[in-house]
Coordinates of N, CA and C in Angstrom, one line a residue:
M1 N 76.8 -28.8 62.2 CA 78.1 -29.6 62.2 C 78.1 -29.9 63.7
V2 N 78.1 -31.5 64.2 CA 78.0 -31.9 65.3 C 79.3 -32.7 65.5
L3 N 80.0 -32.1 66.6 CA 81.4 -32.9 66.9 C 81.4 -33.5 68.2
Q4 N 81.6 -34.7 68.3 CA 81.7 -35.6 69.5 C 82.9 -36.0 69.9
G5 N 83.1 -36.4 71.0 CA 84.4 -37.0 71.7 C 84.4 -37.3 73.0
G6 N 85.4 -37.5 73.5 CA 85.5 -38.0 75.1 C 86.8 -38.6 75.2
C7 N 87.1 -39.2 76.5 CA 88.0 -39.7 76.9 C 88.6 -41.0 76.4
L8 N 89.8 -41.3 77.0 CA 90.2 -42.8 76.4 C 89.0 -43.9 77.2
C9 N 88.9 -43.8 78.4 CA 88.2 -45.1 78.7 C 86.6 -44.9 78.8
G10 N 86.2 -43.8 78.1 CA 84.9 -43.7 77.7 C 84.0 -43.0 78.7
A11 N 84.5 -42.8 80.0 CA 83.7 -42.4 81.4 C 83.1 -40.6 80.8
I12 N 83.6 -40.3 80.1 CA 83.8 -38.8 79.7 C 83.3 -38.8 78.2
R13 N 82.0 -38.0 78.0 CA 81.7 -38.0 76.6 C 80.8 -36.5 76.3
Y14 N 81.4 -35.9 75.5 CA 80.8 -34.3 75.3 C 80.4 -34.4 73.7
Q15 N 79.7 -33.3 73.5 CA 79.0 -32.6 71.9 C 79.1 -31.4 72.2
V16 N 79.4 -31.1 70.8 CA 79.5 -29.4 70.3 C 78.8 -29.1 69.0
N17 N 77.7 -28.5 68.9 CA 76.9 -28.5 67.7 C 77.2 -27.6 66.7
C18 N 78.7 -27.4 67.0 CA 79.2 -25.9 65.9 C 80.8 -26.4 65.8
M19 N 81.4 -25.7 64.9 CA 82.7 -25.7 64.7 C 83.5 -24.8 65.9
P20 N 84.6 -25.1 66.1 CA 85.6 -24.1 67.2 C 85.5 -22.6 66.4
F21 N 85.6 -21.7 67.3 CA 86.0 -20.4 66.6 C 87.8 -20.1 66.4
D22 N 88.2 -21.1 67.3 CA 89.6 -21.1 66.9 C 90.4 -22.1 67.2
A23 N 91.3 -22.6 66.8 CA 92.1 -23.7 67.0 C 93.7 -23.6 66.9
D24 N 94.5 -24.0 67.6 CA 95.9 -24.0 68.0 C 96.4 -25.0 68.2
H25 N 97.7 -25.1 67.7 CA 98.8 -26.2 68.4 C 99.4 -25.1 69.7
C26 N 99.5 -26.0 70.8 CA 100.3 -25.1 72.0 C 101.5 -26.2 72.2
N27 N 102.8 -25.4 72.4 CA 104.3 -26.2 72.8 C 104.5 -25.5 74.3
C28 N 103.8 -25.0 75.0 CA 104.4 -24.8 76.1 C 104.6 -26.1 77.2
N29 N 105.4 -25.6 78.2 CA 105.6 -26.6 79.1 C 104.7 -27.3 79.9
Q30 N 103.7 -26.6 80.3 CA 102.5 -27.1 80.8 C 101.6 -27.9 79.8
C31 N 101.5 -27.7 78.9 CA 100.8 -28.5 77.9 C 101.4 -29.7 77.7
R32 N 102.8 -29.8 77.7 CA 103.6 -30.9 77.5 C 103.2 -31.9 78.5
K33 N 103.6 -31.5 79.7 CA 103.6 -32.3 80.9 C 102.2 -32.9 81.0
S34 N 101.2 -32.1 80.6 CA 99.8 -32.1 81.3 C 99.2 -33.4 80.4
A35 N 99.8 -33.3 79.0 CA 99.7 -34.4 78.1 C 100.0 -35.2 78.0
G36 N 101.7 -35.4 78.4 CA 102.4 -36.5 78.1 C 102.7 -36.4 76.8
A37 N 102.9 -35.4 76.0 CA 102.8 -35.4 74.3 C 103.8 -34.1 74.4
V38 N 104.6 -33.9 73.3 CA 105.4 -32.7 72.8 C 104.7 -31.6 72.6
V39 N 103.3 -31.6 71.9 CA 102.7 -30.6 71.5 C 101.0 -30.9 71.6
M40 N 100.3 -30.0 72.6 CA 98.8 -30.3 72.4 C 98.3 -29.5 71.6
S41 N 96.8 -29.9 71.3 CA 96.4 -29.2 70.2 C 94.8 -28.7 70.6
W42 N 94.5 -27.8 70.5 CA 93.3 -27.2 71.3 C 92.3 -26.8 70.3
M43 N 91.0 -26.9 70.8 CA 90.1 -26.0 69.9 C 88.9 -25.4 70.9
D44 N 88.6 -23.9 70.5 CA 88.1 -23.2 71.4 C 86.6 -22.9 71.3
F45 N 85.6 -23.0 72.2 CA 84.3 -22.9 72.1 C 83.8 -21.9 73.1
H46 N 82.7 -21.4 73.0 CA 81.9 -20.5 74.0 C 81.7 -21.5 74.9
R47 N 81.8 -21.4 76.4 CA 81.2 -22.4 77.4 C 80.0 -23.1 76.9
E48 N 79.1 -22.2 77.0 CA 77.5 -22.6 76.7 C 77.4 -23.6 75.5
Q49 N 78.5 -23.8 74.4 CA 78.3 -24.7 73.2 C 78.7 -26.1 73.5
V50 N 79.4 -26.2 74.5 CA 80.0 -27.5 74.7 C 78.8 -28.3 75.9
Q51 N 78.5 -29.3 75.5 CA 77.5 -30.2 76.2 C 78.0 -31.3 76.5
W52 N 78.0 -31.6 77.9 CA 79.0 -32.7 78.5 C 77.4 -33.9 78.7
L53 N 78.0 -35.0 77.9 CA 77.0 -36.3 77.6 C 77.0 -37.2 79.0
Q54 N 78.4 -37.3 79.6 CA 78.2 -38.2 80.6 C 79.8 -37.7 81.3
G55 N 79.8 -38.3 82.7 CA 80.7 -38.3 83.5 C 81.1 -36.6 83.7
Q56 N 82.2 -36.7 84.6 CA 82.7 -35.5 85.0 C 84.3 -35.2 84.7
V57 N 84.4 -33.9 84.2 CA 85.9 -33.7 84.2 C 86.2 -33.1 85.6
Y58 N 87.6 -33.5 86.0 CA 88.3 -33.1 87.1 C 89.2 -31.9 86.7
E59 N 89.1 -31.1 87.4 CA 90.7 -30.1 87.0 C 91.4 -30.0 88.3
F60 N 92.3 -29.7 87.6 CA 94.0 -29.6 88.3 C 94.4 -28.1 87.8
A61 N 94.8 -27.0 89.1 CA 95.0 -26.1 88.9 C 96.6 -25.9 88.8
S62 N 96.7 -25.7 87.2 CA 98.2 -25.8 86.8 C 98.9 -24.5 87.2
S63 N 98.3 -23.5 87.5 CA 98.5 -22.2 87.9 C 97.4 -21.5 88.5
D64 N 97.8 -20.0 89.2 CA 96.7 -19.6 89.7 C 95.4 -19.1 88.8
S65 N 95.8 -19.1 87.4 CA 94.3 -18.8 86.4 C 94.1 -19.9 85.6
I66 N 94.8 -21.1 85.4 CA 94.7 -22.0 84.6 C 94.1 -23.1 85.2
R67 N 92.9 -23.9 84.6 CA 92.4 -25.3 85.3 C 92.5 -26.2 83.7
R68 N 93.2 -27.2 84.4 CA 93.5 -28.2 83.3 C 92.2 -29.5 83.7
G69 N 91.6 -29.8 82.5 CA 90.7 -30.9 83.2 C 91.2 -32.4 82.4
F70 N 90.7 -33.2 83.0 CA 91.2 -34.6 82.9 C 90.1 -35.6 83.3
C71 N 90.2 -37.0 82.7 CA 89.6 -38.0 83.6 C 89.8 -38.5 84.5
Q72 N 89.3 -38.8 85.6 CA 90.1 -39.3 86.8 C 90.2 -41.0 86.7
H73 N 89.7 -41.2 86.0 CA 90.0 -43.2 85.6 C 91.1 -43.4 84.7
C74 N 91.2 -42.6 83.5 CA 91.9 -42.8 82.3 C 93.2 -42.1 82.4
G75 N 92.9 -40.8 83.2 CA 93.8 -39.5 83.2 C 93.9 -38.7 81.6
C76 N 93.0 -39.3 80.8 CA 93.0 -38.2 79.6 C 93.0 -36.8 79.5
S77 N 93.9 -36.0 79.2 CA 93.4 -34.8 78.8 C 92.6 -34.1 78.3
L78 N 91.5 -33.5 78.5 CA 90.5 -33.2 77.6 C 90.1 -31.3 77.7
T79 N 90.4 -30.8 78.8 CA 89.9 -29.1 78.7 C 90.9 -28.4 79.2
Y80 N 90.9 -26.9 79.0 CA 92.0 -26.0 79.3 C 90.8 -25.0 79.8
R81 N 91.0 -24.1 81.0 CA 90.4 -23.2 81.1 C 91.1 -22.1 82.0
H82 N 90.8 -20.9 81.4 CA 91.6 -19.6 81.9 C 90.5 -18.9 82.7
L83 N 90.8 -18.5 83.8 CA 89.8 -18.4 84.9 C 89.3 -16.7 84.5
D84 N 90.4 -16.1 83.7 CA 90.3 -14.6 83.2 C 89.4 -14.5 82.3
Y85 N 88.9 -15.6 81.6 CA 88.0 -15.7 80.4 C 87.0 -16.6 80.8
P86 N 86.1 -16.8 81.5 CA 85.0 -17.8 82.0 C 84.1 -18.4 81.1
Q87 N 83.9 -17.3 79.8 CA 83.4 -17.5 78.7 C 83.5 -18.4 77.7
Y88 N 84.6 -18.8 77.8 CA 85.4 -20.1 76.8 C 85.8 -21.0 77.7
T89 N 85.7 -22.2 76.7 CA 86.2 -23.9 77.2 C 87.1 -24.0 76.0
S90 N 88.2 -24.8 76.3 CA 89.2 -25.3 75.0 C 89.0 -26.6 75.3
L91 N 88.9 -27.5 74.3 CA 88.9 -29.2 74.2 C 90.1 -29.5 73.5
S92 N 90.5 -30.6 74.0 CA 91.5 -31.3 73.2 C 91.1 -31.7 71.7
I93 N 91.6 -31.6 70.7 CA 91.3 -31.9 69.5 C 91.3 -33.3 69.5
A94 N 92.5 -33.8 70.1 CA 92.9 -35.5 70.1 C 91.7 -36.2 70.7
S95 N 90.9 -35.5 71.7 CA 89.7 -36.1 72.2 C 88.7 -36.5 71.2
L96 N 88.5 -35.8 70.2 CA 87.6 -35.9 69.0 C 87.3 -37.3 68.6
D97 N 85.9 -37.7 68.4 CA 85.8 -39.0 67.9 C 86.3 -38.9 66.2
Q98 N 86.3 -37.9 65.5 CA 86.8 -37.6 64.3 C 87.8 -36.3 64.1
P99 N 89.0 -36.7 64.7 CA 89.9 -35.2 65.0 C 90.5 -34.5 63.6
N100 N 90.2 -35.3 62.6 CA 90.5 -34.6 61.3 C 89.2 -33.5 61.1
L101 N 88.3 -33.2 61.6 CA 87.3 -32.4 61.5 C 87.7 -31.2 61.6
V102 N 89.1 -31.0 62.7 CA 89.2 -29.5 63.3 C 90.9 -29.4 62.9
R103 N 91.0 -28.2 62.3 CA 92.1 -28.4 61.9 C 93.2 -26.8 62.5
P104 N 93.9 -27.0 63.6 CA 94.7 -25.7 64.0 C 95.3 -24.6 62.9
T105 N 95.1 -23.4 63.3 CA 95.5 -22.7 62.2 C 96.9 -21.7 63.0
Y106 N 97.2 -22.2 63.9 CA 98.3 -21.2 64.3 C 99.3 -22.3 65.8
H107 N 100.5 -21.8 65.8 CA 101.2 -22.7 67.1 C 101.4 -21.4 68.1
I108 N 101.5 -21.7 69.1 CA 101.9 -20.7 70.3 C 103.2 -21.1 71.1
H109 N 103.5 -20.4 71.9 CA 104.5 -21.0 72.9 C 105.7 -21.7 72.0
T110 N 105.9 -21.1 70.7 CA 107.5 -21.9 69.9 C 108.4 -21.5 70.5
D111 N 108.5 -20.5 71.8 CA 109.7 -20.5 72.4 C 110.1 -21.3 73.0
E112 N 109.3 -22.1 73.4 CA 109.3 -23.7 74.3 C 109.1 -24.8 73.5
Q113 N 109.3 -24.8 72.3 CA 108.7 -26.1 71.6 C 110.2 -26.7 71.5
V114 N 110.1 -28.0 71.6 CA 111.2 -28.8 72.0 C 112.2 -28.9 70.7
S115 N 113.4 -29.0 70.6 CA 114.3 -28.2 69.9 C 114.1 -29.6 68.2
W116 N 114.1 -30.9 68.7 CA 114.1 -31.9 67.8 C 112.9 -31.8 66.9
L117 N 111.6 -31.2 67.2 CA 110.7 -31.4 66.6 C 110.9 -30.3 65.5
K118 N 110.2 -30.9 64.2 CA 109.9 -30.0 63.0 C 109.0 -29.9 62.6
I119 N 108.0 -28.9 62.7 CA 106.6 -29.0 62.0 C 106.4 -28.2 60.6
D120 N 106.5 -28.9 59.5 CA 106.6 -28.2 58.7 C 105.0 -28.3 57.6
D121 N 104.2 -27.2 58.3 CA 102.9 -26.6 57.7 C 102.8 -25.3 57.7
S122 N 101.6 -24.7 57.3 CA 101.6 -23.4 56.9 C 100.6 -22.6 58.0
C123 N 100.5 -23.2 59.3 CA 100.3 -22.4 60.4 C 101.1 -21.1 60.7
S124 N 100.5 -19.8 61.1 CA 101.0 -18.9 62.0 C 101.8 -19.3 63.2
R125 N 102.6 -18.8 63.1 CA 103.6 -19.1 64.8 C 103.9 -17.9 65.5
Y126 N 103.9 -18.0 67.0 CA 103.8 -17.1 68.1 C 104.8 -17.6 69.1
Q127 N 105.8 -16.7 69.4 CA 106.8 -17.1 70.4 C 106.2 -17.2 71.4
A128 N 105.0 -16.5 71.9 CA 104.3 -17.0 73.5 C 102.8 -17.1 72.6
G129 N 101.9 -16.5 73.4 CA 100.5 -16.5 73.4 C 100.3 -16.0 71.8
K130 N 99.0 -15.9 71.3 CA 98.5 -15.2 70.0 C 98.7 -13.8 70.0
T131 N 98.6 -13.2 71.0 CA 98.4 -11.9 71.1 C 100.0 -11.4 71.1
A132 N 101.2 -12.3 71.2 CA 102.5 -11.7 71.1 C 102.6 -11.6 69.4
V133 N 104.0 -11.0 69.2 CA 104.4 -10.6 67.9 C 104.5 -12.0 67.1
K134 N 104.1 -12.1 66.1 CA 104.2 -13.1 65.0 C 105.4 -13.3 64.7
Q135 N 105.8 -14.5 64.7 CA 107.1 -14.8 64.1 C 107.2 -14.7 62.5
P136 N 108.3 -14.2 62.1 CA 108.5 -14.4 60.4 C 108.2 -15.5 60.1
D137 N 107.7 -15.7 58.6 CA 107.5 -16.7 58.1 C 108.8 -17.5 57.5

């Protein structure tokens, strides 16, 4: 399976030759603000699995340990990196050419989800990160 994607303007392109080992919907305030959307969907890979075909991702330090990557031309949110886990890279599912190929399996930071958004899916839900206690179904 080959996944390809990039930013809105086409300046940045990437390819991954496998499916992600994990995928989620994040409802945290920082994801909302960085993407300009009420929820952000991410897919996780080992860093060496992601091949950058063209362009360069620019990063913003949204906290001491988090780096959010974007296109400097169109502003498209592309990556999320936690400095404590340098072996992993998260890519925006929305940046895929075929986003229907990757389906998240859980929601995180539901304690920050906007109150008017009701998502009726079968995904697990966690009030904070995935390591937190799972919310009852």
